[in-house]
Short mmCIF file of C-alpha atoms in Angstrom, two decimals:
data_model
loop_
_atom_site.label_atom_id
_atom_site.label_comp_id
_atom_site.label_asym_id
_atom_site.label_seq_id
_atom_site.Cartn_x
_atom_site.Cartn_y
_atom_site.Cartn_z
CA THR F 253 11.93 22.38 11.48
CA GLY F 254 10.28 19.85 10.42
CA VAL F 255 10.93 20.22 7.03
CA ALA F 256 14.20 19.60 7.50
CA ARG F 257 13.19 16.57 10.30
CA THR F 258 12.06 15.46 6.53
CA HIS F 259 15.20 16.19 4.62
CA ARG F 260 17.13 14.55 7.10
CA ARG F 261 15.68 11.78 7.12
CA ILE F 262 15.03 11.43 3.16
CA THR F 263 19.16 11.86 2.93
CA ILE F 264 18.44 9.31 5.64
CA MET F 265 17.00 5.95 3.32
CA ARG F 266 18.81 7.04 0.68
CA SER F 267 21.59 5.72 1.86
CA ALA F 268 20.18 3.01 3.57
CA LEU F 269 18.16 2.01 0.08
CA ALA F 270 22.04 2.44 -1.78
CA ARG F 271 24.03 -0.13 0.37
CA ALA F 272 22.98 -3.79 2.49
CA THR F 273 24.94 -1.97 5.93
CA PRO F 274 22.16 -1.80 8.61
CA VAL F 275 20.55 0.74 10.79
CA VAL F 276 19.87 -0.12 14.48
CA THR F 277 18.05 1.87 16.38
CA THR F 278 17.12 1.72 20.50
CA HIS F 279 13.07 1.04 21.02
CA VAL F 280 11.56 1.40 24.88
CA LYS F 281 9.49 0.19 25.43
CA ARG F 282 6.48 1.95 28.06
CA THR F 283 3.99 0.63 29.92
CA THR F 284 0.63 1.90 31.91
CA THR F 285 -1.20 1.29 34.87
CA THR F 286 -4.83 2.41 34.19
CA THR F 287 -7.16 1.33 31.12
CA THR F 288 -8.14 4.63 30.36
CA HIS F 289 -4.32 5.28 30.44
CA ARG F 290 -3.97 2.67 28.08
CA ARG F 291 -6.52 3.61 26.03
CA ARG F 292 -4.38 6.09 24.96
CA SER F 293 -1.90 4.02 24.41
CA VAL F 294 -3.30 2.83 21.85
CA ALA F 295 -4.66 5.66 19.67
CA VAL F 296 -1.21 7.41 20.07
CA ARG F 297 0.74 4.62 18.98
CA ALA F 298 -1.65 4.03 16.07
CA SER F 299 -1.81 7.86 15.24
CA LYS F 300 2.03 7.34 15.87
CA GLY F 301 2.17 4.32 13.49
CA ASN F 302 0.71 6.08 11.04
CA ALA F 303 2.66 9.22 10.95
CA VAL F 304 5.87 5.98 10.74
CA SER F 305 4.58 4.08 8.10
CA SER F 306 3.78 7.58 5.84
CA GLY F 307 6.50 8.92 6.50
CA TYR F 308 8.76 5.98 5.51
CA ALA F 309 7.16 5.43 2.66
CA ALA F 310 7.17 9.29 1.22
CA ALA F 311 10.99 8.61 1.60
CA LEU F 312 11.13 4.85 -0.38
CA VAL F 313 8.92 6.75 -3.14
CA ASP F 314 11.12 9.88 -3.36
CA ALA F 315 14.30 8.10 -2.99
CA CYS F 316 13.28 5.37 -5.49
CA LYS F 317 12.75 8.26 -8.49
CA SER F 318 16.09 9.93 -7.44
CA GLY F 319 17.19 6.18 -8.11
CA GLY F 320 15.27 6.42 -11.19
CA VAL F 321 13.65 2.76 -9.76
CA LEU F 322 10.45 4.17 -8.83
CA GLU F 323 8.45 1.34 -11.57
CA GLN F 324 10.19 -1.95 -10.76
CA VAL F 325 10.24 -1.41 -6.62
CA HIS F 326 6.79 -0.80 -7.73
CA ALA F 327 6.22 -3.99 -9.10
CA ASP F 328 8.21 -5.18 -6.17
CA MET F 329 5.48 -4.02 -3.70
CA GLU F 330 2.30 -5.57 -5.26
CA THR F 331 4.22 -8.78 -5.45
CA LEU F 332 5.20 -8.34 -1.56
CA ASP F 333 2.02 -6.66 -0.99
CA ALA F 334 -0.37 -9.72 -2.41
CA TYR F 335 2.38 -12.58 -0.96
CA VAL F 336 1.55 -10.90 2.17
CA LYS F 337 -1.77 -11.09 2.03
CA ALA F 338 -2.45 -14.56 0.57
CA ASN F 339 -0.02 -16.47 3.17
CA ALA F 340 -1.36 -14.89 7.59
CA ALA F 341 1.34 -17.01 8.34
CA VAL F 342 4.37 -15.02 6.91
CA ALA F 343 2.87 -11.46 8.53
CA GLY F 344 2.64 -13.05 11.66
CA PHE F 345 6.18 -13.46 11.83
CA LEU F 346 7.03 -10.37 10.75
CA ALA F 347 5.01 -8.68 13.01
CA ASN F 348 6.13 -11.07 15.32
CA PRO F 349 8.93 -8.91 18.12
CA THR F 350 9.66 -12.32 19.84
CA MET F 351 10.58 -13.58 16.27
CA ALA F 352 15.16 -13.01 15.76
CA VAL F 353 16.29 -10.39 13.12
CA GLU F 354 18.01 -12.90 10.81
CA LYS F 355 15.48 -14.88 11.00
CA LYS F 356 13.37 -12.38 9.27
CA LYS F 357 16.04 -11.07 7.40
CA ASP F 358 16.52 -14.93 6.09
CA ILE F 359 12.25 -15.28 4.89
CA LEU F 360 12.36 -11.29 3.06
CA ALA F 361 15.79 -12.57 1.54
CA LYS F 362 14.52 -16.15 -0.22
CA LEU F 363 11.83 -13.93 -0.54
CA GLY F 364 13.30 -11.35 -2.49
CA LYS F 365 15.39 -14.35 -4.64
CA GLU F 366 12.46 -16.03 -5.63
CA ALA F 367 10.31 -13.01 -6.85
CA GLY F 368 13.56 -11.02 -8.07
CA PHE F 369 13.30 -7.92 -6.24
CA HIS F 370 15.79 -4.48 -7.15
CA ALA F 371 18.36 -4.04 -4.49
CA PHE F 372 16.53 -1.15 -3.19
CA THR F 373 13.52 -3.57 -2.24
CA SER F 374 15.59 -6.02 -0.43
CA ASN F 375 17.46 -3.33 1.47
CA PHE F 376 14.28 -1.57 2.15
CA LEU F 377 12.51 -4.63 3.39
CA ASN F 378 16.31 -4.96 6.35
CA LEU F 379 16.02 -1.17 7.29
CA LEU F 380 12.80 -1.70 8.56
CA VAL F 381 13.48 -5.06 10.18
CA ASP F 382 16.50 -3.21 11.50
CA LYS F 383 14.27 -0.49 12.67
CA LYS F 384 11.31 -3.09 14.58
CA ARG F 385 9.09 -1.37 11.61
CA GLU F 386 8.04 -5.11 9.83
CA ASN F 387 4.78 -4.77 11.61
CA GLN F 388 3.63 -2.04 10.09
CA LEU F 389 4.70 -3.61 5.99
CA GLU F 390 1.55 -3.70 4.67
CA THR F 391 0.87 0.63 6.02
CA ILE F 392 3.61 1.61 4.02
CA ILE F 393 2.47 -0.67 1.31
CA ALA F 394 -0.96 1.03 1.12
CA GLU F 395 1.27 4.25 1.61
CA PHE F 396 3.55 3.33 -1.40
CA GLU F 397 1.06 2.34 -3.01
CA THR F 398 -1.24 5.97 -2.52
CA LEU F 399 2.19 7.75 -2.89
CA PHE F 400 3.57 6.23 -6.08
CA CYS F 401 0.00 7.10 -7.69
CA GLU F 402 -0.07 10.01 -6.70
CA ALA F 403 3.82 10.26 -8.41
CA THR F 404 2.69 8.63 -11.51
CA ASP F 405 -0.83 10.61 -12.47
CA THR F 406 -2.61 7.61 -12.02
CA GLN F 407 -5.92 7.08 -11.35
CA VAL F 408 -7.32 4.32 -8.89
CA ALA F 409 -10.89 3.28 -9.82
CA THR F 410 -12.65 -0.02 -8.57
CA VAL F 411 -14.66 -1.86 -11.43
CA THR F 412 -17.51 -3.64 -9.76
CA SER F 413 -19.00 -6.45 -11.85
CA ALA F 414 -21.67 -9.66 -11.84
CA VAL F 415 -19.91 -11.52 -13.81
CA LYS F 416 -15.91 -11.78 -14.03
CA LEU F 417 -15.08 -9.02 -16.98
CA GLU F 418 -13.04 -10.24 -19.77
CA ASN F 419 -9.56 -8.22 -21.04
CA GLU F 420 -10.76 -5.93 -23.78
CA GLN F 421 -13.77 -4.98 -20.94
CA GLN F 422 -11.55 -3.84 -18.89
CA PHE F 423 -9.52 -1.48 -21.07
CA MET F 424 -12.00 -0.06 -22.87
CA ILE F 425 -13.05 1.05 -19.37
CA ALA F 426 -9.83 2.26 -18.60
CA LYS F 427 -9.90 3.81 -21.87
CA LYS F 428 -13.48 5.70 -21.48
CA LEU F 429 -12.27 6.09 -17.52
CA GLN F 430 -8.87 8.24 -18.40
CA GLU F 431 -11.05 9.82 -21.21
CA MET F 432 -12.96 11.18 -17.95
CA THR F 433 -10.24 12.67 -15.84
CA GLY F 434 -8.31 13.18 -18.02
CA ALA F 435 -5.32 11.42 -15.68
CA LYS F 436 -2.11 9.70 -17.47
CA ASN F 437 -2.69 6.34 -16.06
CA ILE F 438 -5.73 3.83 -15.23
CA LYS F 439 -5.50 1.11 -13.08
CA LEU F 440 -8.59 -0.52 -12.41
CA LYS F 441 -8.99 -3.27 -9.41
CA PRO F 442 -11.55 -5.87 -11.00
CA GLU F 443 -14.26 -6.82 -8.06
CA VAL F 444 -17.36 -9.48 -8.57
CA ASP F 445 -20.41 -8.90 -7.43
CA GLU F 446 -23.74 -11.19 -8.30
CA SER F 447 -25.94 -9.41 -7.00
CA LEU F 448 -25.78 -6.63 -9.67
CA LEU F 449 -27.08 -9.40 -11.77
CA GLY F 450 -25.31 -7.77 -14.88
CA GLY F 451 -23.00 -5.48 -16.19
CA PHE F 452 -21.02 -3.11 -13.68
CA VAL F 453 -20.61 -0.12 -11.48
CA VAL F 454 -16.91 1.94 -11.78
CA GLN F 455 -15.63 3.75 -7.98
CA TYR F 456 -13.19 6.89 -8.49
CA GLY F 457 -11.49 9.25 -8.44
CA LYS F 458 -11.04 10.86 -4.75
CA ASP F 459 -12.21 8.67 -1.49
CA GLY F 460 -14.44 7.30 -4.57
CA SER F 461 -16.51 10.10 -4.61
CA GLY F 462 -16.72 9.56 -8.93
CA PHE F 463 -19.27 6.95 -9.51
CA ILE F 464 -20.83 5.28 -12.44
CA ASP F 465 -23.77 2.20 -12.75
CA MET F 466 -24.16 0.67 -15.99
CA SER F 467 -25.60 -2.22 -13.76
CA VAL F 468 -29.24 -4.03 -13.62
CA LYS F 469 -29.04 -4.03 -10.12
CA GLY F 470 -29.32 0.34 -10.76
CA GLN F 471 -31.71 0.05 -13.38
CA VAL F 472 -34.04 -1.96 -11.75
CA ASP F 473 -33.60 0.08 -8.33
CA SER F 474 -33.79 3.23 -10.82
CA LEU F 475 -37.45 1.78 -12.38
CA ALA F 476 -38.32 0.98 -9.15
CA ASN F 477 -37.41 4.56 -7.40
CA SER F 478 -39.88 6.21 -10.41
CA PHE F 479 -43.15 4.62 -9.23
CA ASN F 480 -41.99 5.73 -5.65
#
């Protein structure tokens, strides 16, 4: 059953993260001959890719919770995500199927050493390389972030302001959101948009359904609409 398969996958992930022994799998590449088949193949791969990313992220979260290292590994993932996004060449290198496995592991090992990654994180990255899933790293990190927030009752909110907000201002916004949502933790993602003229807007909740507009632009638009 699906539950049994998920349980086996999590068990395997825990074992792999607890040791440095690589797990190697064989992948068979299939080709298609028509444009229609190629398009369907791309769609199927995308769907499978998302499912695979979610599976790896879920297994990692479960293993980290069992090992009591969820917070440490989450911090590592945030560092890794920022590094990969800031260094497109590294992301391209990891996604390149022609690059040797050992070279990829060497790059990740050096990064992990400099950043002080937890052993769980380093072993997980090696596992991705062995499983030939390193090309899905960014998606896996995004899925991990979502699951981490669910596991820790963390509400994520995007705060867009006309100018960069001070730490104290961000703290007050986070405190207000915590009161409104009842969430245990609040994670703000600050952005700057000068077109707001002043003030800020906050988007939060599932799929960004919650919205607070405290911007000058919002007030001007509201006033303009009242005359229409």
